[in-house]
Every structure is written in C-alpha cells, then in structure tokens.
C-alpha cells in the first residue's frame, strides 16, 4: 500500500542516491495504483518512470466512449493534455539538484495520436498514464521528504483533477468524442466518394509561424470554389461543405505568396486528426498520401528508378541503383518509387522543394537536348501513367504551364482563396493548339511501378548488433531523425512525421525487427506494415501494468518504410 512507500521513503532519506532503487514496485493509493517502473541512476540522469493505473470503476468513463478507437484515442489525447497541465504546475516545485522535482509527460502537439503515455483498456475502461518524475536529491543524497510531497500531496490532486470522469467537465469531454466521431465519419465519406482530400469551408490553413503548428490568428478562412464544392453530413456537426479533390492529377497554381504551399502543407497533415481550435479539424487527406521532395545527399539502396532515369553518365544501372549521396533528381525519383512501392495512393509535391529537372523539361530545351542525350524522363511525362495505376498527384506548380496538358483539374490560389480555373486552362490550351492528354498514357502498360519496388529486402547490418549482447544504443533526434549505434538516419525529408514520439516507436521497433524478421527476405512494404502493427500492439499493451515506455506514438507504415529506405545501416538483397 501507499503506507509501505511512505515507510520506505523515510528509511532511505539522506542516503546515497541509488537507495531510491528500493522504491521500485507498485503501491495502492486507494483511488489508483502507483507504479514506480524505473528509477534514474543519479539526479542528473533522465527522470524516473512512474505511472498511475486506475481501474474502470476508479476512472469511471462510460463504456460507449471507449469502444470505438477514434473516440478512445481522442479522449486519451484530451486526458493526457489535462494531466500534463496539472503536473506541469508542480514541476520543479520540489527542491534539489539536477533534475530534482521535474514532473513531465508526453506533450501532444496539434495532432491527435495514439500514445503509450495515456491508454484506456477499451474492455474494462481501466486507464494508465505514464510520466516522468525527477527524484529529488541534495547533491547526491536522497531527499525523501520532497519526493513524499510529490507522490503523496501533489500527484493525487493531479489524478483527481485530470483523470477522474466524475471531476471532469462532462460537456467538454463529450465535445471531444463528438469531434472524433465527425472526423471519422468525414474520413469514411471522403474515401467512399473517391476523393483524395477534402478541405472544409472555414478551415484555417496557415500556421502561426514557420516554427509553430498553432493556427494563424486573423487568417483568411478557406472558401471552396463552387465547381469543387462537396457537401457531407456529419453525425454531430451536421452539414459541412468544402473543396473535394478527386483522384487524378490536381494542379495548384497562383502567384507567389498567394497560399499554395500553405494549402499543400495542410493536405500533408490531413492524414492526422487535429484538435478542436486548430483550424484543420475538417481537413482530411487520404491515409496513404505521401509528401515527396528532393533530398540531395540521401542514400538510395537498390531502387529501380528507371521509370524516371534511363541511364547515368558513369554507366551505373538505374534499374538497380544505389548511392550514398543522391542528387536532387535521383533522390526524388527514388523517393517516388519507394513511396509507391510502400503503398502510396497519392503523391503531394511542391515546386518549392522539387528538383526542377526531375519535374519538367520545356519544349525549347527538348529541341536542343534530344531525348537520347537526356537521361531523365520528367515526372510530368509519367504522371498520367501513375494515375492509371491508382497513384494520384497533387502538385503545386506556379512556374510552368507544361503541367496544364496533363492536369485533371487546376486550382488557382488568389489571395489565399482558391478558384477552379480548369475550364479556362482548357480553353487557353485549345486556343494555342495544345492538346490535353486525356487518353491512355503513353507508358506504363509494359511495367508496373507498384511491383517494381517489391523485391527490395533489407537485412540488418553490424550497427544493429550493439555490444555485449545488449543491443545497440539508440537516440531519437527530435522529429528529424534518430541514431542507432553510430549510424544516423536523417528524416528531415520525410515531412509528414509530426512528432518525435513517432520516431521513438519507430527506432525501438526497427531494432526489434533487426533482431527478428529482417532476414533479407521480407520486402520493405511488408516489413513496414508488420512494424506498424507491432507498434500498435505495443501501444495497446500500454493499457495495463506492463513496463512500456511512456514516450511512444503511432506512425504509419509509409513513414516507417521511408525511414528504412533512408537507413544507411542496412544491407539490401
Ligand atoms: P506560396 O506557396 O503561394 O508562395 P505560401 O503558402 O507560402 O505562398 O503563403 C505565403 C504567406 O501567406 C505565408 O506566410 C502564409 O502563412 C500566409 N498565408 C497563407 N494562407 C493564408 C491565409 N488563408 N490567410 C492569411 N495568411 C495566409
Ligand atoms: Mg510556395
């Protein structure tokens, strides 16, 4: 019971810091059980892992709020935010050296993700919340009285305030569940009607700044062009209208600074649900949409990029292409082929971050440099073939009219307001004697892009072995990448990673997969899907008293595959 903990605490007061290790275990606090899962080695080390567990009866949440994943995940997210605010008030209030008195937990951004930090067991309604406590020390001796304050006075208050259904504002929690229902319904509607994306009227797309995902204040709200306006009925909110982007090729054009990239960025994040007040609550993008950009310097492992690049000056094969240092165009070609092989149904691209020579070659250039001399078959020439294989493209291209020929629809951003100019574009094309490509694409029948990537199978290299059988050391470097052993995986070019906790999951799972299963016989797509489902299982199992780290979040197989593809520490078969 909690009294045992109090006794232990009093016994170890003023002893050497390692005496804190004696506290490991579980204690009944009446309204919840407290787990001390891992104790830090010294006051300057990463804080200790602590969790609270409430039974279904203790937490008291109605069963119908937990049955459906979308509601459960949204509620978990809301409780985690509340709990984080509650313990934040007490952080560092206890005295001591190093990380003494730090109280923190996972801090969600604008996206709603399933996280190990806060998990309901949907069947029993039991609730587990994991967080960090810096066990207080004076120099290197135990300050038991300070920890007693944290665990016996402050924490119970935080649990009451943030985790008990009876103490929480019911109407606010209901609003969270209602939004989750509506978002889920909207996603289903978007899929059912064959759209790749939907942007609701009234959405706020721009962010506060380049380093903040919070909504811009006083932004021009989104207003759909009449031609593309679709209407859906949502269970709670009722009717929503907005711009539907159907499968196919969609071009976003317009003058500089008119909001093109902002629209594309909103679509990129539309794979996630957003919290109320974000402005992107009803922006929904196909779950398999992948942002692609040029990433010169990335590694490429045995990709067949011959769809885009026929030959290279040094005679290197492009059907089996590897490099430690790709150029802008080869990197983008590789990323396209990889994303498609991993299951992408829609590619999102922005001219700002594309390699121009990969995207398009204009007619004058074609007259000077003959096709035989130019190894690159630009993306422009492959878009329709990709479309025929079920790979849509949404492309921001304000600088070249060459894309007009292949576009199914053209949206012009004008002072942050979209306009459908498809008809106008068609008229201008015909006035100029340019024929729009509407028939069968000229290539693609002889080869399947989707299949071309299915033969690549990675195998773990020595970096994954670590030393003394303890497995490799690893470290997540924010949302931009991670390290395993001495190898770094740079994911700055994988722009739909929203949160470093996604990489905590990924990095952990990659090490596990390297131990089992990454045998050089499993293709990337299957490997990534298996890893995604393992991560899901781990997150679910965090509802309970298993020792699961409190800093894991869900991540799509598409980002997992992208990371595997950018991992320099693998061997490829
Ligand atoms: P483009 O890609 O067309 O050059 P951006 O999308 O980068 O333009 O947008 C340019 C600027 O306008 C950015 O600072 C962005 O935050 C701002 N902006 C975009 N959309 C809106 C909007 N709806 N209301 C207010 N400002 C916006
Ligand atoms: Mg731009």
PDB file of C-alpha atoms and ligand atoms in Angstrom, residues 205-207 216 218-221 255-263 350 352 396 416, ligand 1:
ATOM      1  CA  UNK A 205      -4.777  26.676 -43.080  1.00  0.00           C
ATOM      2  CA  UNK A 206      -1.802  28.924 -42.290  1.00  0.00           C
ATOM      3  CA  UNK A 207       0.170  28.387 -39.120  1.00  0.00           C
ATOM      4  CA  UNK A 216      -2.527  31.853 -37.512  1.00  0.00           C
ATOM      5  CA  UNK A 218      -6.907  36.573 -38.304  1.00  0.00           C
ATOM      6  CA  UNK A 219      -6.182  34.317 -41.259  1.00  0.00           C
ATOM      7  CA  UNK A 220      -8.380  34.352 -44.355  1.00  0.00           C
ATOM      8  CA  UNK A 221     -10.687  31.362 -43.819  1.00  0.00           C
ATOM      9  CA  UNK A 255       1.204  33.881 -57.830  1.00  0.00           C
ATOM     10  CA  UNK A 256       3.980  33.800 -55.279  1.00  0.00           C
ATOM     11  CA  UNK A 257       2.829  34.262 -51.687  1.00  0.00           C
ATOM     12  CA  UNK A 258      -0.801  33.528 -52.507  1.00  0.00           C
ATOM     13  CA  UNK A 259      -1.043  30.475 -50.256  1.00  0.00           C
ATOM     14  CA  UNK A 260      -0.159  27.496 -52.473  1.00  0.00           C
ATOM     15  CA  UNK A 261       2.353  25.856 -50.171  1.00  0.00           C
ATOM     16  CA  UNK A 262       0.096  26.558 -47.212  1.00  0.00           C
ATOM     17  CA  UNK A 263      -2.683  24.561 -48.859  1.00  0.00           C
ATOM     18  CA  UNK A 350       5.580  21.384 -54.007  1.00  0.00           C
ATOM     19  CA  UNK A 352       9.480  24.876 -53.792  1.00  0.00           C
ATOM     20  CA  UNK A 396       1.984  22.917 -56.514  1.00  0.00           C
ATOM     21  CA  UNK A 416      -5.500  32.733 -50.167  1.00  0.00           C
TER      22      UNK A 416
HETATM   23  P1  LIG B   1       3.048  30.409 -51.949  1.00  0.00           P
HETATM   24  O1  LIG B   1       3.439  28.990 -51.751  1.00  0.00           O
HETATM   25  O2  LIG B   1       1.871  30.569 -52.843  1.00  0.00           O
HETATM   26  O3  LIG B   1       4.188  31.264 -52.386  1.00  0.00           O
HETATM   27  P2  LIG B   1       2.589  30.415 -49.104  1.00  0.00           P
HETATM   28  O4  LIG B   1       1.634  29.296 -48.991  1.00  0.00           O
HETATM   29  O5  LIG B   1       3.983  30.149 -48.695  1.00  0.00           O
HETATM   30  O6  LIG B   1       2.570  31.029 -50.561  1.00  0.00           O
HETATM   31  O7  LIG B   1       1.973  31.600 -48.252  1.00  0.00           O
HETATM   32  C1  LIG B   1       2.596  32.848 -48.153  1.00  0.00           C
HETATM   33  C2  LIG B   1       2.282  33.503 -46.829  1.00  0.00           C
HETATM   34  O8  LIG B   1       0.911  33.747 -46.697  1.00  0.00           O
HETATM   35  C3  LIG B   1       2.687  32.662 -45.633  1.00  0.00           C
HETATM   36  O9  LIG B   1       3.341  33.458 -44.688  1.00  0.00           O
HETATM   37  C4  LIG B   1       1.381  32.160 -45.086  1.00  0.00           C
HETATM   38  O10 LIG B   1       1.436  31.966 -43.703  1.00  0.00           O
HETATM   39  C5  LIG B   1       0.403  33.246 -45.474  1.00  0.00           C
HETATM   40  N1  LIG B   1      -0.939  32.710 -45.691  1.00  0.00           N
HETATM   41  C6  LIG B   1      -1.258  31.591 -46.359  1.00  0.00           C
HETATM   42  N2  LIG B   1      -2.585  31.370 -46.347  1.00  0.00           N
HETATM   43  C7  LIG B   1      -3.130  32.385 -45.647  1.00  0.00           C
HETATM   44  C8  LIG B   1      -4.461  32.717 -45.250  1.00  0.00           C
HETATM   45  N3  LIG B   1      -5.505  31.952 -45.606  1.00  0.00           N
HETATM   46  N4  LIG B   1      -4.648  33.825 -44.507  1.00  0.00           N
HETATM   47  C9  LIG B   1      -3.592  34.584 -44.138  1.00  0.00           C
HETATM   48  N5  LIG B   1      -2.340  34.336 -44.470  1.00  0.00           N
HETATM   49  C10 LIG B   1      -2.083  33.244 -45.208  1.00  0.00           C
END
